[in-house]
Short mmCIF file of C-alpha atoms in Angstrom, two decimals:
data_model
loop_
_atom_site.label_atom_id
_atom_site.label_comp_id
_atom_site.label_asym_id
_atom_site.label_seq_id
_atom_site.Cartn_x
_atom_site.Cartn_y
_atom_site.Cartn_z
CA UNK A 1 142.46 -63.80 89.35
CA UNK A 2 143.83 -62.49 86.06
CA UNK A 3 142.82 -60.57 83.30
CA UNK A 4 143.12 -61.03 79.59
CA UNK A 5 146.00 -59.52 77.46
CA UNK A 6 145.32 -56.95 75.01
CA UNK A 7 148.78 -58.22 73.41
CA UNK A 8 148.07 -61.32 71.18
CA UNK A 9 150.84 -62.83 69.34
CA UNK A 10 151.30 -64.52 65.91
CA UNK A 11 149.39 -67.92 65.27
CA UNK A 12 151.84 -70.58 65.84
CA UNK A 13 152.20 -74.24 65.71
CA UNK A 14 153.15 -75.27 69.47
CA UNK A 15 153.23 -78.46 71.35
CA UNK A 16 150.57 -78.50 73.83
CA UNK A 17 151.41 -80.05 77.38
CA UNK A 18 149.16 -80.64 80.58
CA UNK A 19 149.86 -78.28 83.43
CA UNK A 20 152.38 -81.30 85.08
CA UNK A 21 155.74 -81.40 83.60
CA UNK A 22 156.98 -84.81 82.03
CA UNK A 23 153.13 -85.51 80.29
CA UNK A 24 153.23 -86.50 76.73
CA UNK A 25 152.93 -83.52 74.27
CA UNK A 26 150.16 -83.32 71.67
CA UNK A 27 150.89 -80.93 68.58
CA UNK A 28 147.81 -78.05 68.44
CA UNK A 29 147.63 -74.83 66.97
CA UNK A 30 148.16 -72.53 70.07
CA UNK A 31 148.84 -68.97 70.20
CA UNK A 32 150.64 -69.60 74.00
CA UNK A 33 150.35 -72.08 77.21
CA UNK A 34 150.08 -68.98 79.71
CA UNK A 35 148.63 -71.47 82.53
CA UNK A 36 150.97 -71.08 85.92
CA UNK A 37 150.23 -73.18 88.80
CA UNK A 38 152.58 -70.74 91.01
CA UNK A 39 150.40 -67.98 90.44
CA UNK A 40 147.59 -69.64 92.21
CA UNK A 41 144.93 -68.02 89.87
CA UNK A 42 140.94 -68.97 90.60
CA UNK A 43 140.02 -67.88 86.97
CA UNK A 44 140.07 -66.17 83.50
CA UNK A 45 137.61 -62.89 83.49
CA UNK A 46 137.02 -60.76 79.96
CA UNK A 47 136.79 -57.72 79.42
CA UNK A 48 134.73 -55.29 77.19
CA UNK A 49 136.47 -54.29 74.17
CA UNK A 50 139.53 -56.79 74.32
CA UNK A 51 140.29 -59.77 71.83
CA UNK A 52 139.26 -63.11 73.13
CA UNK A 53 142.11 -65.80 72.41
CA UNK A 54 142.90 -69.33 72.44
CA UNK A 55 145.42 -68.60 75.46
CA UNK A 56 142.39 -67.56 77.25
CA UNK A 57 139.49 -70.33 76.88
CA UNK A 58 142.96 -72.68 77.23
CA UNK A 59 144.49 -71.24 80.64
CA UNK A 60 140.83 -71.34 82.41
CA UNK A 61 140.51 -74.94 80.87
CA UNK A 62 143.68 -75.78 83.16
CA UNK A 63 142.96 -73.82 86.24
CA UNK A 64 139.31 -76.17 86.11
CA UNK A 65 141.23 -79.01 85.66
CA UNK A 66 144.14 -78.17 88.11
CA UNK A 67 141.81 -77.45 90.83
CA UNK A 68 139.80 -80.65 90.42
CA UNK A 69 142.43 -82.67 90.68
CA UNK A 70 143.72 -81.25 93.45
CA UNK A 71 141.12 -81.43 95.52
CA UNK A 72 140.37 -85.22 94.56
CA UNK A 73 144.29 -85.43 95.87
CA UNK A 74 143.62 -83.96 98.82
CA UNK A 75 139.93 -85.08 99.51
CA UNK A 76 140.86 -88.99 98.61
CA UNK A 77 144.72 -89.36 98.79
CA UNK A 78 147.30 -90.13 96.46
CA UNK A 79 146.23 -93.61 95.98
CA UNK A 80 142.88 -93.51 96.41
CA UNK A 81 140.25 -96.33 95.70
CA UNK A 82 136.42 -97.27 96.18
CA UNK A 83 136.19 -98.73 99.73
CA UNK A 84 133.84 -102.05 98.27
CA UNK A 85 135.48 -102.44 94.85
CA UNK A 86 138.66 -101.25 94.70
CA UNK A 87 139.99 -103.76 91.31
CA UNK A 88 142.60 -104.86 93.63
CA UNK A 89 144.13 -105.26 96.88
CA UNK A 90 147.24 -105.61 98.61
CA UNK A 91 148.18 -108.84 100.73
CA UNK A 92 151.04 -110.44 102.60
CA UNK A 93 150.16 -114.07 101.46
CA UNK A 94 151.70 -116.63 103.88
CA UNK A 95 150.70 -120.11 105.13
CA UNK A 96 149.41 -120.39 108.98
CA UNK A 97 150.90 -123.67 110.02
CA UNK A 98 149.53 -123.91 113.84
CA UNK A 99 146.95 -121.94 116.05
CA UNK A 100 147.12 -121.97 119.55
CA UNK A 101 143.91 -120.34 121.84
CA UNK A 102 144.43 -119.33 125.11
CA UNK A 103 140.77 -118.67 125.89
CA UNK A 104 137.71 -117.43 124.09
CA UNK A 105 139.07 -113.84 123.26
CA UNK A 106 142.96 -114.41 122.83
CA UNK A 107 144.64 -116.89 120.38
CA UNK A 108 148.08 -116.95 118.23
CA UNK A 109 148.67 -118.26 114.83
CA UNK A 110 152.28 -119.43 113.50
CA UNK A 111 152.48 -119.10 110.17
CA UNK A 112 155.34 -119.38 107.20
CA UNK A 113 158.12 -116.56 106.59
CA UNK A 114 158.14 -116.01 110.54
CA UNK A 115 154.84 -114.39 110.68
CA UNK A 116 152.99 -114.63 113.95
CA UNK A 117 149.43 -113.09 114.23
CA UNK A 118 147.50 -112.72 117.26
CA UNK A 119 143.63 -111.73 118.10
CA UNK A 120 142.38 -110.31 121.16
CA UNK A 121 138.62 -110.81 120.12
CA UNK A 122 137.89 -114.10 119.28
CA UNK A 123 139.27 -113.59 116.08
CA UNK A 124 137.85 -110.91 114.57
CA UNK A 125 140.63 -108.92 114.11
CA UNK A 126 144.22 -110.08 113.59
CA UNK A 127 147.16 -108.30 113.95
CA UNK A 128 150.64 -109.37 112.90
CA UNK A 129 153.33 -109.34 115.35
CA UNK A 130 157.30 -108.58 115.11
CA UNK A 131 159.10 -111.79 116.51
CA UNK A 132 162.45 -110.60 114.69
CA UNK A 133 162.45 -113.97 112.36
CA UNK A 134 161.89 -114.66 108.54
CA UNK A 135 161.74 -118.56 109.00
CA UNK A 136 158.72 -121.19 108.83
CA UNK A 137 157.41 -120.72 112.79
CA UNK A 138 155.72 -124.34 113.13
CA UNK A 139 154.21 -124.60 116.71
CA UNK A 140 153.44 -122.65 119.34
CA UNK A 141 152.35 -123.20 123.32
CA UNK A 142 151.67 -121.61 126.41
CA UNK A 143 151.46 -121.73 130.12
CA UNK A 144 149.67 -118.87 131.40
CA UNK A 145 150.96 -115.50 130.15
CA UNK A 146 154.19 -117.71 128.95
CA UNK A 147 154.60 -119.05 125.91
CA UNK A 148 156.78 -120.45 122.95
CA UNK A 149 156.99 -120.35 119.13
CA UNK A 150 159.40 -122.69 117.63
CA UNK A 151 160.38 -123.42 113.89
CA UNK A 152 163.11 -123.88 111.32
CA UNK A 153 166.56 -123.89 111.88
CA UNK A 154 166.51 -124.28 115.34
CA UNK A 155 164.29 -121.00 116.13
CA UNK A 156 162.47 -120.03 119.50
CA UNK A 157 160.45 -116.77 120.55
CA UNK A 158 159.52 -116.46 124.00
CA UNK A 159 156.77 -114.31 125.31
CA UNK A 160 156.01 -113.26 129.04
CA UNK A 161 153.03 -111.25 128.31
CA UNK A 162 150.97 -112.87 126.57
CA UNK A 163 152.66 -112.59 123.10
CA UNK A 164 152.53 -108.55 123.64
CA UNK A 165 156.43 -109.31 122.82
CA UNK A 166 159.13 -111.47 121.86
CA UNK A 167 162.49 -112.30 122.82
CA UNK A 168 165.02 -115.26 121.42
CA UNK A 169 166.53 -117.75 123.07
CA UNK A 170 168.80 -120.31 121.99
CA UNK A 171 168.10 -123.57 122.16
CA UNK A 172 171.37 -125.25 120.83
CA UNK A 173 169.85 -126.68 117.62
CA UNK A 174 170.08 -125.76 113.78
CA UNK A 175 167.13 -128.27 113.24
CA UNK A 176 163.70 -127.88 112.39
CA UNK A 177 161.89 -127.82 115.79
CA UNK A 178 158.28 -128.72 114.66
CA UNK A 179 156.69 -129.25 118.16
CA UNK A 180 156.61 -127.36 121.26
CA UNK A 181 154.58 -127.90 124.48
CA UNK A 182 154.77 -126.52 128.04
CA UNK A 183 153.17 -127.14 131.36
CA UNK A 184 154.25 -123.93 133.18
CA UNK A 185 156.24 -121.20 132.89
CA UNK A 186 159.23 -123.25 133.34
CA UNK A 187 159.05 -126.34 131.56
CA UNK A 188 158.84 -126.49 128.13
CA UNK A 189 159.97 -129.14 125.57
CA UNK A 190 160.01 -128.33 121.62
CA UNK A 191 160.87 -131.60 119.29
CA UNK A 192 161.83 -131.80 115.72
CA UNK A 193 164.56 -133.08 112.30
CA UNK A 194 166.58 -136.10 113.75
CA UNK A 195 164.03 -136.80 116.22
CA UNK A 196 165.80 -134.34 118.84
CA UNK A 197 163.89 -133.30 122.02
CA UNK A 198 165.04 -129.55 123.51
CA UNK A 199 164.28 -129.22 126.77
CA UNK A 200 164.05 -126.15 129.59
CA UNK A 201 163.31 -126.29 133.31
CA UNK A 202 163.97 -122.65 133.86
CA UNK A 203 161.78 -120.64 131.00
CA UNK A 204 163.85 -121.44 128.18
CA UNK A 205 167.28 -119.38 130.10
CA UNK A 206 169.08 -122.84 129.15
CA UNK A 207 168.11 -125.75 127.31
CA UNK A 208 169.43 -129.83 126.95
CA UNK A 209 169.33 -131.67 123.88
CA UNK A 210 168.39 -135.44 123.80
CA UNK A 211 168.14 -137.83 120.87
CA UNK A 212 165.42 -139.80 120.81
CA UNK A 213 165.09 -143.03 118.10
CA UNK A 214 163.25 -141.29 115.61
CA UNK A 215 164.01 -139.82 112.47
CA UNK A 216 161.82 -136.91 112.54
CA UNK A 217 159.21 -135.70 115.41
CA UNK A 218 156.37 -133.60 115.10
CA UNK A 219 154.60 -133.43 118.24
CA UNK A 220 154.83 -133.60 121.76
CA UNK A 221 152.85 -133.55 125.16
CA UNK A 222 153.15 -133.73 128.72
CA UNK A 223 150.65 -134.47 131.22
CA UNK A 224 152.91 -133.01 133.94
CA UNK A 225 156.93 -131.92 134.40
CA UNK A 226 157.47 -135.05 134.23
CA UNK A 227 155.22 -137.55 132.42
CA UNK A 228 155.17 -136.79 128.23
CA UNK A 229 154.74 -138.02 124.89
CA UNK A 230 156.12 -137.38 121.43
CA UNK A 231 155.49 -138.70 117.51
CA UNK A 232 156.94 -138.93 114.40
CA UNK A 233 157.52 -140.67 111.21
CA UNK A 234 156.80 -143.94 110.36
CA UNK A 235 154.39 -144.20 113.45
CA UNK A 236 157.15 -143.67 115.77
CA UNK A 237 155.98 -142.51 119.57
CA UNK A 238 158.28 -142.20 122.54
CA UNK A 239 157.67 -141.49 126.22
CA UNK A 240 159.28 -140.29 129.23
CA UNK A 241 158.99 -140.52 132.51
CA UNK A 242 161.64 -138.27 134.17
CA UNK A 243 160.99 -135.06 132.29
CA UNK A 244 162.71 -135.62 128.87
CA UNK A 245 165.96 -136.65 130.11
CA UNK A 246 165.34 -140.37 128.58
CA UNK A 247 162.91 -141.11 126.26
CA UNK A 248 161.80 -144.72 125.36
CA UNK A 249 159.87 -145.96 122.66
CA UNK A 250 156.28 -147.31 122.42
CA UNK A 251 154.54 -149.77 119.98
CA UNK A 252 151.20 -147.76 117.86
CA UNK A 253 150.76 -150.64 115.39
CA UNK A 254 151.06 -148.03 112.50
CA UNK A 255 153.50 -147.08 109.88
CA UNK A 256 152.04 -143.92 108.87
CA UNK A 257 153.98 -140.44 109.64
CA UNK A 258 152.14 -139.53 113.36
CA UNK A 259 151.42 -135.95 112.90
CA UNK A 260 149.70 -134.36 116.05
CA UNK A 261 149.10 -134.78 119.96
CA UNK A 262 145.97 -134.63 122.37
CA UNK A 263 145.02 -135.05 126.03
CA UNK A 264 142.87 -134.73 128.46
CA UNK A 265 143.69 -135.15 131.84
CA UNK A 266 146.46 -137.59 132.65
CA UNK A 267 145.16 -141.10 130.82
CA UNK A 268 143.53 -140.27 127.54
CA UNK A 269 145.88 -139.62 124.62
CA UNK A 270 145.27 -139.17 120.87
CA UNK A 271 147.32 -139.33 117.70
CA UNK A 272 146.28 -138.42 114.28
CA UNK A 273 148.66 -138.54 110.63
CA UNK A 274 148.86 -140.05 107.52
CA UNK A 275 146.16 -141.75 105.74
CA UNK A 276 143.13 -140.42 107.78
CA UNK A 277 144.90 -142.55 110.69
CA UNK A 278 143.60 -141.88 114.53
CA UNK A 279 145.09 -143.75 117.22
CA UNK A 280 143.72 -143.50 120.99
CA UNK A 281 145.15 -144.54 124.57
CA UNK A 282 143.28 -144.92 128.02
CA UNK A 283 146.33 -145.69 129.60
CA UNK A 284 148.25 -142.64 129.28
CA UNK A 285 150.06 -143.44 126.06
CA UNK A 286 151.38 -147.24 127.26
CA UNK A 287 148.89 -148.55 124.42
CA UNK A 288 147.28 -147.51 121.69
CA UNK A 289 144.09 -148.85 119.58
CA UNK A 290 142.95 -147.72 115.91
CA UNK A 291 139.91 -145.70 115.39
CA UNK A 292 137.29 -145.61 112.93
CA UNK A 293 137.56 -142.86 110.36
CA UNK A 294 135.97 -142.04 107.04
CA UNK A 295 138.97 -140.16 106.04
CA UNK A 296 142.09 -141.38 104.05
CA UNK A 297 143.72 -137.60 103.85
CA UNK A 298 146.67 -136.47 106.10
CA UNK A 299 145.49 -135.04 109.28
CA UNK A 300 148.02 -132.13 110.79
CA UNK A 301 145.64 -131.53 113.84
CA UNK A 302 144.00 -132.53 116.59
CA UNK A 303 141.96 -131.26 119.50
CA UNK A 304 139.63 -132.20 122.65
CA UNK A 305 137.23 -129.91 124.30
CA UNK A 306 137.05 -132.90 126.77
CA UNK A 307 136.89 -136.85 127.46
CA UNK A 308 133.91 -136.62 124.99
CA UNK A 309 134.34 -134.31 121.91
CA UNK A 310 137.17 -133.42 119.40
CA UNK A 311 138.17 -132.41 116.35
CA UNK A 312 141.01 -133.28 113.83
CA UNK A 313 141.53 -131.42 110.56
CA UNK A 314 143.86 -131.92 107.73
CA UNK A 315 144.64 -131.79 103.83
CA UNK A 316 142.02 -131.46 101.82
CA UNK A 317 139.76 -129.48 103.67
CA UNK A 318 139.21 -132.21 105.55
CA UNK A 319 137.14 -131.90 109.63
CA UNK A 320 136.62 -134.80 111.68
CA UNK A 321 134.20 -134.48 114.41
CA UNK A 322 133.79 -137.22 117.26
CA UNK A 323 131.32 -137.40 120.39
CA UNK A 324 132.35 -140.17 121.74
CA UNK A 325 135.84 -140.13 122.64
CA UNK A 326 137.53 -140.76 119.55
CA UNK A 327 135.90 -144.27 118.84
CA UNK A 328 134.14 -143.02 115.86
CA UNK A 329 134.16 -139.93 113.67
CA UNK A 330 131.95 -137.90 111.15
CA UNK A 331 133.13 -136.12 108.56
CA UNK A 332 132.15 -132.11 108.43
CA UNK A 333 131.93 -129.45 105.81
CA UNK A 334 133.89 -126.27 106.88
CA UNK A 335 133.16 -124.57 103.64
CA UNK A 336 136.79 -123.68 102.88
CA UNK A 337 136.91 -126.09 99.58
CA UNK A 338 139.98 -128.30 99.50
CA UNK A 339 142.43 -125.66 101.50
CA UNK A 340 144.94 -127.80 104.16
CA UNK A 341 144.29 -127.10 107.34
CA UNK A 342 147.50 -127.54 109.72
CA UNK A 343 146.25 -126.38 112.97
CA UNK A 344 143.55 -126.34 115.61
CA UNK A 345 142.65 -125.39 118.82
CA UNK A 346 139.67 -125.58 121.01
#
């Protein structure tokens, strides 16, 4: 607290500034600027018989304003905003490219720019997981607590603790990997550009590379450690019965790019792709028949809950649902407009 001084200087023109240095100056006819925040005054007190000057009133105003500013900063923070209507928000934007659910609560999302998101409460909350890469991650798979995510530049990341931590693995290629599958903690396969298949039988410690007849493979699926399928551009389907050491072509009956695979048991398999194309096999992928669909959009993912019920999703917010094992499909509205859906897990 400070008392007013009896000493009054002659009136003169001065530049009035706010208490904080660096603010824009404004001209005013002031006798003095007496506010000093370092003094920690709480008020200016007037005394009997003393002349009241402009400096006294101005210092009291400066003390009041400074106290209000500091109180707001200490209470709200330096970057405070209304909780429900801040008028802006800071977000890390990326496009999700694949999703994989381990159970009803735990799921992972692979996305562009090296992003992996994880939830442990059924999707109510998501956490960004650092997998030490900035490339687009295009596919994700798991077997028990082991999991793999793959992407551009031949990037492979593995987790052995259900996604809590991830480590790099060298698959021996720099080509983009677009699909991955695992049947246990040891056996894992990934497919990608150039029609390559990389595989490991020791959990990813060592990898081998095989060239197939495809120019690009988008998805891979294995029934067990020996029997698997991969699909890709121009309707290519390739099959293996020796764990991926050799692959042979299978007639698909279509020239559309096939981008996704789903399997139930050892015999029921579905694939989906461009132009709303869906094919179904009841003999483990030896022969294929087209399914009737109402869509013409590109389908990026397909998944089945059991031998009867399944879904496929794709461009333009397309969602198709079947209740007869894929023989017929009905369009559903996901309520997302025309956003492209690239991943699906049930």
